[in-house]
GROMACS .gro file of C-alpha atoms in nm:
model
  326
    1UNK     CA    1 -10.922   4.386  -8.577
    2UNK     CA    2 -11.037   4.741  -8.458
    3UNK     CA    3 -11.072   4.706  -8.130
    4UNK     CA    4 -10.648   4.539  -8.154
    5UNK     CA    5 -10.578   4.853  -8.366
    6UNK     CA    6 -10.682   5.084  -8.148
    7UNK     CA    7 -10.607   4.907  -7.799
    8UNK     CA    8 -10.231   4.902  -7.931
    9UNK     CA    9 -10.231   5.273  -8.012
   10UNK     CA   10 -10.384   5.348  -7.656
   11UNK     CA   11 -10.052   5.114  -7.462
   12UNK     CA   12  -9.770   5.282  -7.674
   13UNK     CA   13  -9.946   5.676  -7.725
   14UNK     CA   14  -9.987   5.675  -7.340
   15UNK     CA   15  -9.623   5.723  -7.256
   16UNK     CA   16  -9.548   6.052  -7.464
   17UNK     CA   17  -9.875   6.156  -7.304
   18UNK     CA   18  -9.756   6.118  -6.947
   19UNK     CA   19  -9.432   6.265  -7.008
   20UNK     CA   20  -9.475   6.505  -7.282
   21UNK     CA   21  -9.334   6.764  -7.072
   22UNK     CA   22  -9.004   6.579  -7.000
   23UNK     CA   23  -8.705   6.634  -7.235
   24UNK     CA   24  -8.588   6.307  -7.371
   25UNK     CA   25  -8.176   6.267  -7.248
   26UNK     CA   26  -7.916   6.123  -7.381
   27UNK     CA   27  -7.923   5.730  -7.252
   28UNK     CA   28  -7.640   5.478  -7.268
   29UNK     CA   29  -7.914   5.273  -7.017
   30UNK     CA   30  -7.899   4.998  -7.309
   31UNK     CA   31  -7.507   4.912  -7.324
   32UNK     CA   32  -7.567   4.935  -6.970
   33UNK     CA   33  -7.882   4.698  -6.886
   34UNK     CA   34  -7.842   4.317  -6.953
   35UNK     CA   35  -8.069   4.172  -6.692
   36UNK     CA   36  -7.983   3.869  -6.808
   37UNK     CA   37  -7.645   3.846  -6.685
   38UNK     CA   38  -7.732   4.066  -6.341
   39UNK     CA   39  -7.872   3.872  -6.016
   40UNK     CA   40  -8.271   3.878  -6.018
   41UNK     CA   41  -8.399   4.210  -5.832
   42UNK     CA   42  -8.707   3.949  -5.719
   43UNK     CA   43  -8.493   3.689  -5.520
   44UNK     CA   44  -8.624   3.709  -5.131
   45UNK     CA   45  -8.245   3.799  -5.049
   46UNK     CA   46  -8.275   4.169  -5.229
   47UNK     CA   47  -8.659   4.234  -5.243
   48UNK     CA   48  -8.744   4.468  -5.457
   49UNK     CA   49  -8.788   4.847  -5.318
   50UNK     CA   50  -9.138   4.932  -5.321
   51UNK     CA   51  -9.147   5.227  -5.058
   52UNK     CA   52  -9.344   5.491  -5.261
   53UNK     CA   53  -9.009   5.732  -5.162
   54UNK     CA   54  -8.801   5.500  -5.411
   55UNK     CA   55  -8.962   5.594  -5.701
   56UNK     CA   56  -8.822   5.985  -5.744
   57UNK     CA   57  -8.724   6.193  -6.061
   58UNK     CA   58  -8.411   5.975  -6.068
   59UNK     CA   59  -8.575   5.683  -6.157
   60UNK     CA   60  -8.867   5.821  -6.373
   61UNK     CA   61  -8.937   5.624  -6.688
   62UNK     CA   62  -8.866   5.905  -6.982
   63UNK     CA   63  -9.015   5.858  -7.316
   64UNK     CA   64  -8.657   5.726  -7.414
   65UNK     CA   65  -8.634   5.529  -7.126
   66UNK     CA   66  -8.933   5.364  -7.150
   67UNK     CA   67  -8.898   5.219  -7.504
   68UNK     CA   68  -8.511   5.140  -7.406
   69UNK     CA   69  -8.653   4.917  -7.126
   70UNK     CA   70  -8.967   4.787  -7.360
   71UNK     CA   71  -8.708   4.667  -7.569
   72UNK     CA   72  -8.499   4.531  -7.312
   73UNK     CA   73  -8.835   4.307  -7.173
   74UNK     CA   74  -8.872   4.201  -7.524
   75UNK     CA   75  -8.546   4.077  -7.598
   76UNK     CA   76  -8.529   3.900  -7.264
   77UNK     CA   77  -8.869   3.714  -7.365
   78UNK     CA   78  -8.768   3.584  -7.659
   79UNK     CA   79  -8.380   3.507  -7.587
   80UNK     CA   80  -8.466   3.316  -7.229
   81UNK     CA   81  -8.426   2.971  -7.373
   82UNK     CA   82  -8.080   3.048  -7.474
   83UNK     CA   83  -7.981   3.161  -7.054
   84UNK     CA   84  -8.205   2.921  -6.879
   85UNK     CA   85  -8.063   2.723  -6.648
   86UNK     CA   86  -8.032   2.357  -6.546
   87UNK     CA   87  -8.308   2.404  -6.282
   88UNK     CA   88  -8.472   2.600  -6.533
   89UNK     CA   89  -8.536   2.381  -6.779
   90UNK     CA   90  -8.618   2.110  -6.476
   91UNK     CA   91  -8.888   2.385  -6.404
   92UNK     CA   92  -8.987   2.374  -6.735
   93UNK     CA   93  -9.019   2.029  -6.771
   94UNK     CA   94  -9.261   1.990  -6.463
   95UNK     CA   95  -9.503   2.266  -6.654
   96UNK     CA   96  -9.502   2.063  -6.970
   97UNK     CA   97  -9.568   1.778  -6.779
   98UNK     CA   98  -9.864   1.917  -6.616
   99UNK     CA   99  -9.984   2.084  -6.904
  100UNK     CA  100  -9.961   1.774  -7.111
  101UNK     CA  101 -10.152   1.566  -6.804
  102UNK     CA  102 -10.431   1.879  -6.810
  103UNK     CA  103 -10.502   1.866  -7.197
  104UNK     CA  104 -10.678   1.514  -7.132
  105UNK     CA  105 -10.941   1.774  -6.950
  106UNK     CA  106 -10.978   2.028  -7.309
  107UNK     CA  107 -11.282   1.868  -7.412
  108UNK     CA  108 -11.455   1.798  -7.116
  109UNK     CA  109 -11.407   2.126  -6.960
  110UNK     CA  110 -11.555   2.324  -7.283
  111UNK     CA  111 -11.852   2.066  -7.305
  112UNK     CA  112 -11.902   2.176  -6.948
  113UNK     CA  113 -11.828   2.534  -7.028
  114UNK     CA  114 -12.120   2.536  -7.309
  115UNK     CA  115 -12.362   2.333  -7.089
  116UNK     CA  116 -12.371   2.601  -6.865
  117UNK     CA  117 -12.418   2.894  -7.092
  118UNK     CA  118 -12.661   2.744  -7.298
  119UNK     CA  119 -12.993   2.899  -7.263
  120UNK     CA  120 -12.825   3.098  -6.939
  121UNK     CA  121 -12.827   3.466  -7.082
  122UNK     CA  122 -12.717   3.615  -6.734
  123UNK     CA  123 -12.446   3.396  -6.727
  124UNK     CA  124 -12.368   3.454  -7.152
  125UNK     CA  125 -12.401   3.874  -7.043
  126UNK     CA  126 -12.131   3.843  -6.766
  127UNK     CA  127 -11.892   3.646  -6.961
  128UNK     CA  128 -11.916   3.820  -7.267
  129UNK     CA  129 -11.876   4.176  -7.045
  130UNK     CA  130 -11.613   4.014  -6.869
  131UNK     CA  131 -11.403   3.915  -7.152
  132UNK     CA  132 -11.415   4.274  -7.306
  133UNK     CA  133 -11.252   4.356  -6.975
  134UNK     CA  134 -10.954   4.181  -7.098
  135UNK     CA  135 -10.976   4.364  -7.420
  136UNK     CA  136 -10.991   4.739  -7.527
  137UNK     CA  137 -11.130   4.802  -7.158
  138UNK     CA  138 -10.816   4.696  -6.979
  139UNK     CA  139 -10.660   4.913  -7.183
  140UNK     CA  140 -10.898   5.268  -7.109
  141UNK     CA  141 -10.814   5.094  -6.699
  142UNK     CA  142 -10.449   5.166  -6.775
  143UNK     CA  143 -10.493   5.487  -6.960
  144UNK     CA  144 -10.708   5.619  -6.679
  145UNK     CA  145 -10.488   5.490  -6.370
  146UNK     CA  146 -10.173   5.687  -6.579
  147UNK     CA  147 -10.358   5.969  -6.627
  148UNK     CA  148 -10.481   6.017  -6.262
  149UNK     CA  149 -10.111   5.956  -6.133
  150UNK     CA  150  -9.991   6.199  -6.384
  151UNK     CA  151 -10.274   6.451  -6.264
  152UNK     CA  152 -10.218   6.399  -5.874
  153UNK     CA  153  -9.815   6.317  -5.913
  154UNK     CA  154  -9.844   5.989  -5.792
  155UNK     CA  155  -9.530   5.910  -5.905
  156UNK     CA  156  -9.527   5.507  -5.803
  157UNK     CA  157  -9.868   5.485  -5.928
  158UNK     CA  158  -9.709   5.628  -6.299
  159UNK     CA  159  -9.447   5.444  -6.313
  160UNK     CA  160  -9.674   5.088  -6.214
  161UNK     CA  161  -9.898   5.176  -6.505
  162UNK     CA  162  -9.635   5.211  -6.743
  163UNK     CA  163  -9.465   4.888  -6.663
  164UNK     CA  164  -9.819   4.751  -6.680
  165UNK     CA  165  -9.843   4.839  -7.058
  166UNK     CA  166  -9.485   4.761  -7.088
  167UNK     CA  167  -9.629   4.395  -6.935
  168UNK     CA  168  -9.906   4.446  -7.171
  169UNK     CA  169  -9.742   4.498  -7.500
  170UNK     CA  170  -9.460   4.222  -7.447
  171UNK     CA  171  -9.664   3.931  -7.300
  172UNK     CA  172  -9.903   3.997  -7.624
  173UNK     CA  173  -9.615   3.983  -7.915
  174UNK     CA  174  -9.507   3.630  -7.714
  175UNK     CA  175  -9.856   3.520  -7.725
  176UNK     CA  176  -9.900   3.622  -8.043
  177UNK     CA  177  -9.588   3.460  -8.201
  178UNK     CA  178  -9.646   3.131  -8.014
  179UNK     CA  179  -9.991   3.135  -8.123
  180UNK     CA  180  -9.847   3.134  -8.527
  181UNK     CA  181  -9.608   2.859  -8.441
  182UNK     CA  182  -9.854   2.654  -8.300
  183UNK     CA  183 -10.151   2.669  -8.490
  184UNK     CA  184 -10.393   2.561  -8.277
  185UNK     CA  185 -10.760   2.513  -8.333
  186UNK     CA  186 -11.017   2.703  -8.142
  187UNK     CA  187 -11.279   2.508  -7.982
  188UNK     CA  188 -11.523   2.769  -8.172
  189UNK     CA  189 -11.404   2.577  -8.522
  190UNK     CA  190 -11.590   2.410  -8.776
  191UNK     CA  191 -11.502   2.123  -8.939
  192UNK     CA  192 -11.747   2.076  -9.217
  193UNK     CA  193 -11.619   1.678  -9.259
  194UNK     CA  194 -11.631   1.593  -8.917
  195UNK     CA  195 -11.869   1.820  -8.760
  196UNK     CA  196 -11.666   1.826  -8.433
  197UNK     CA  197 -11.458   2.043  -8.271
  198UNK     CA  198 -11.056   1.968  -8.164
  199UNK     CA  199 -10.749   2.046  -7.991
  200UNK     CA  200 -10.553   2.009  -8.244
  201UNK     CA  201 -10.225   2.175  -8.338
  202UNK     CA  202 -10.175   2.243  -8.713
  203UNK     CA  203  -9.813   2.422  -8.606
  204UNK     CA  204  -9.719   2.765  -8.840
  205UNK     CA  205  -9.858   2.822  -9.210
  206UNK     CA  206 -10.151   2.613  -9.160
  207UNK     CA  207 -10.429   2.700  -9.393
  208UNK     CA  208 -10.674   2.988  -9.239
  209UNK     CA  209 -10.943   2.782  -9.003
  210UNK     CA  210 -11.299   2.928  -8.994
  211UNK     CA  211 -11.541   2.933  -8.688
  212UNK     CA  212 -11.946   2.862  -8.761
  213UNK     CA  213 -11.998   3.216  -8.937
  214UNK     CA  214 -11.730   3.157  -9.178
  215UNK     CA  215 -11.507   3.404  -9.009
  216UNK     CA  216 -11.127   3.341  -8.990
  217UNK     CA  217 -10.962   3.255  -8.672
  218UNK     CA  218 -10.626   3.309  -8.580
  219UNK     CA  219 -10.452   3.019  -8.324
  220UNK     CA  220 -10.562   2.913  -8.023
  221UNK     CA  221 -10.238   2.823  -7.778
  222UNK     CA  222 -10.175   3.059  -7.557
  223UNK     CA  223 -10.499   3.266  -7.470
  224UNK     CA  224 -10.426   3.620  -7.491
  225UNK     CA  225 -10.627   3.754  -7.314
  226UNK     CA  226 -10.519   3.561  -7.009
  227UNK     CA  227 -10.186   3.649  -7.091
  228UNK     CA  228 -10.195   4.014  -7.103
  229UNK     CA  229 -10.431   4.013  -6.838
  230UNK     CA  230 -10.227   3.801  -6.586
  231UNK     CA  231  -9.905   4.037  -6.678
  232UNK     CA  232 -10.089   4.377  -6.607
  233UNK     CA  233 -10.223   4.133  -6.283
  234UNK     CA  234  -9.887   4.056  -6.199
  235UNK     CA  235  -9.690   4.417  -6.213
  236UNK     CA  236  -9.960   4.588  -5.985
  237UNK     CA  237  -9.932   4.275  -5.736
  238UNK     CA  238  -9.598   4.288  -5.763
  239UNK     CA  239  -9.528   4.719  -5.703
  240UNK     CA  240  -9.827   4.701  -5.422
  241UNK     CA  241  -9.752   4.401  -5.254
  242UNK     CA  242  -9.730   4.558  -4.908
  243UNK     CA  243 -10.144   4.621  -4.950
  244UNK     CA  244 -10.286   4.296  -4.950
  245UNK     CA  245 -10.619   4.389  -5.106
  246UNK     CA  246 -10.463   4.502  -5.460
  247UNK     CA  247 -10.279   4.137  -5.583
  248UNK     CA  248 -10.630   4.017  -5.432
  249UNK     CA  249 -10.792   4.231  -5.694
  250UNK     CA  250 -10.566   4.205  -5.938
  251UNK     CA  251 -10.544   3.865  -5.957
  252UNK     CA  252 -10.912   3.825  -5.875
  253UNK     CA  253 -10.975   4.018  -6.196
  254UNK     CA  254 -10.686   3.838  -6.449
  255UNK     CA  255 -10.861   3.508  -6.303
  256UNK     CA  256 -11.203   3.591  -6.382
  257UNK     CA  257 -11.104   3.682  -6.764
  258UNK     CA  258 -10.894   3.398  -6.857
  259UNK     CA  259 -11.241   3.188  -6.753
  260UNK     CA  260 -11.388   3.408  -6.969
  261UNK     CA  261 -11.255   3.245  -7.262
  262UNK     CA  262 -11.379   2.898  -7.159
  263UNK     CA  263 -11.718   3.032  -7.162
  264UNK     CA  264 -11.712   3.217  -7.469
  265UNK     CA  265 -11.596   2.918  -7.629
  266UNK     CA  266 -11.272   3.070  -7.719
  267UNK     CA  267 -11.019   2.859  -7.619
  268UNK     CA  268 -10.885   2.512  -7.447
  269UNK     CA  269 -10.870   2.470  -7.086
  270UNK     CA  270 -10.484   2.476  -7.146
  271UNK     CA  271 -10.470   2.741  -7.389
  272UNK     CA  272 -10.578   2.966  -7.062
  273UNK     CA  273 -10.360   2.808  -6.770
  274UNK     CA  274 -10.026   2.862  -7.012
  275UNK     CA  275 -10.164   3.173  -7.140
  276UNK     CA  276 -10.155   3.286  -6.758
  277UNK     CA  277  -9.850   3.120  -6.668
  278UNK     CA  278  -9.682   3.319  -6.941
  279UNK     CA  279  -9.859   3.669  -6.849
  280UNK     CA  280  -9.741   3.579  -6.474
  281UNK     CA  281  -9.377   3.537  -6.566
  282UNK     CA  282  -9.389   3.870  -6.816
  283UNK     CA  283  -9.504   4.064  -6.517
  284UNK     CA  284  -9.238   3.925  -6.262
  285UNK     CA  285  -8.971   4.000  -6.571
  286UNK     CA  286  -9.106   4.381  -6.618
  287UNK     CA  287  -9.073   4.491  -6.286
  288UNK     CA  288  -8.770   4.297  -6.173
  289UNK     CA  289  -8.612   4.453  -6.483
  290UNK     CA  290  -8.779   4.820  -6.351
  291UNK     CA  291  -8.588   4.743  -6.014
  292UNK     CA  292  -8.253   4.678  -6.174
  293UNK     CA  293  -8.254   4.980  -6.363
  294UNK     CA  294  -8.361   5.147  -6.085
  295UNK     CA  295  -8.065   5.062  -5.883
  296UNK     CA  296  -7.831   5.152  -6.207
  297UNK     CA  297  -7.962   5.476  -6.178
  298UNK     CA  298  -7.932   5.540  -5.852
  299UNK     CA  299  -7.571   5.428  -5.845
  300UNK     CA  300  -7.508   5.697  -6.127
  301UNK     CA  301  -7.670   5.929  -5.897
  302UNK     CA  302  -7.429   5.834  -5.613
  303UNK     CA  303  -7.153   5.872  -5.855
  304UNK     CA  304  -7.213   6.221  -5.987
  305UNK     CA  305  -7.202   6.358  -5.578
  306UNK     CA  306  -6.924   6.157  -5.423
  307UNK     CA  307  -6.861   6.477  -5.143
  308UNK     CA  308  -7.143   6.560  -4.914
  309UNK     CA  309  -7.119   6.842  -4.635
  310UNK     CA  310  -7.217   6.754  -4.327
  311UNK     CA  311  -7.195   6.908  -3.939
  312UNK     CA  312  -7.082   6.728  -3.605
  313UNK     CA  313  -7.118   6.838  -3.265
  314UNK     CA  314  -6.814   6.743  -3.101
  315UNK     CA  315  -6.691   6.898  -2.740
  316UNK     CA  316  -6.972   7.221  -2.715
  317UNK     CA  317  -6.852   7.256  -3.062
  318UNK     CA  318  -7.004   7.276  -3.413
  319UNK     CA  319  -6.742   7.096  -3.665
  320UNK     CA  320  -6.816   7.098  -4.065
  321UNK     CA  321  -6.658   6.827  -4.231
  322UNK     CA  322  -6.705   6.631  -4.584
  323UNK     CA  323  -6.794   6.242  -4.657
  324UNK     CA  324  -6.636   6.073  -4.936
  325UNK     CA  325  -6.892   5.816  -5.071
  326UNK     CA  326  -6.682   5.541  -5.303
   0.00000   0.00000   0.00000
């Protein structure tokens, strides 16, 4: 409970600490931004702008900004099923469908997940490392990326690591909340009747479940670590997709601790391919929502200098003249 306390103070404190030198403007960004009603930034007809120019004092992420967008990202997360379309929910139909097909493989996946950590410390030392990765440590990654880009003004590399904790923060309420209205068992639970351990859901106000030690669990469905690990994945993959090697890492990484969980004994073979499915989607949502206030922005910008001076060279001659942008 810590180690949540603190990691959540370390996502949220990190953006006055970047920008503590910024004055905080007046915004009407929220009466202005309703991704949900604009065109998706992310469609391969209007890619997002990644060129490390595009990301100027214009479109810098503000103290006020940044919670105005956070908010944004959350209300988007938890009001999609009411502006999903028909192919949408077709989409959405084919996941459940898988998902359903892959829980027949929940047991035998964490029998096989146990077999081969039992009596394999190297193997119990990696995953337990690994897993903690997903944790607070992510978190000190994040804080440490910002605070090099704020040191060196990398100014894409700031504003990446922000959305990542953006990412971060929304894809672990979702988790969270889906978690309470399923009320699934962990694998790690002990059933004192049966002496066996289930996938079962129990759905919200279940009575507290208890692993070995006697400890309470929470729910099982999604894994959260996967999710918030596959969003913070997903945002740097999706910023620095024009160098191969980082959604290579990225991924590699988010990959490596949603396994993790199997081999901690944490959660159900499908608790950790939704929990990434959903961390996936969260980071395509935080920067595609980045990139449309981005272009807001930048359109205010165009606004607020319609007339621009510029020189021809016409006939040996040097001719000023204006441009009238509309």
């Amino acid at each position: 409970m810590k180690g949540r306390i603190k990691l959540l103070a370390i996502v949220l404190i990190f953006p006055f600490i970047s920008y503590a030198q910024v004055p905080a403007q007046a915004d009407t960004l929220i009466k202005k931004l309703d991704s949900l009603q604009q065109k998706d930034s992310g469609n391969p007809d209007k890619p997002n702008n990644i060129n490390p120019k595009a990301y100027t004092e214009n479109t810098n992420l503000t103290p006020s900004t940044y919670f105005i967008l956070l908010g944004s990202n959350i209300k988007q997360q938890f009001t999609t099923p009411f502006h999903t379309s028909k192919r949408g929910w077709v989409r959405f139909a084919e996941f459940a469908v898988f998902t359903t097909a892959l829980s027949f493989a929940d047991k035998p996946v964490n029998r096989f997940a146990i077999n081969i950590t039992t009596d394999h410390k190297t193997i119990i030392n990696t995953s337990s490392f690994i897993t903690k990765v997903g944790g607070l440590y992510e978190a000190y990654t994040l804080a440490a990326l910002g605070t090099y880009s704020f040191i060196f003004k990398d100014q894409k590399l700031k504003t990446t690591t922000l959305l990542a904790t953006q990412a971060y923060v929304t894809a672990g309420l979702s988790e969270t909340v889906l978690k309470f209205l399923t009320g699934r068992q962990r694998p790690n639970y002990y059933d004192a009747v049966t002496k066996t351990n289930n996938p079962t859901f129990h759905g919200p106000f279940s009575k507290t479940l208890r692993d070995v030690n006697g400890a309470k669990l929470n729910g099982s469905f999604p894994s959260g670590h996967a999710a918030v690990a596959f969003a913070a994945a997903t945002v740097f993959a999706q910023e620095y997709r024009d160098r191969p090697w980082v959604p290579v890492v990225s991924y590699s990484a988010a990959t490596l601790i949603a396994l993790s969980r199997l081999t901690e004994n944490k959660h159900w073979i499908t608790d950790v391919f939704v929990g990434s499915a959903l961390g996936y989607l969260t980071g395509r949502q935080i920067t595609n929502n980045y990139h449309r206030y981005a272009r807001i922005k930048n359109g205010e910008k165009q606004k607020q200098h319609p007339v621009a001076l510029t020189v021809q060279y016409f006939e040996g001659r040097l001719l000023p003249g204006l441009i009238y942008h509309l």
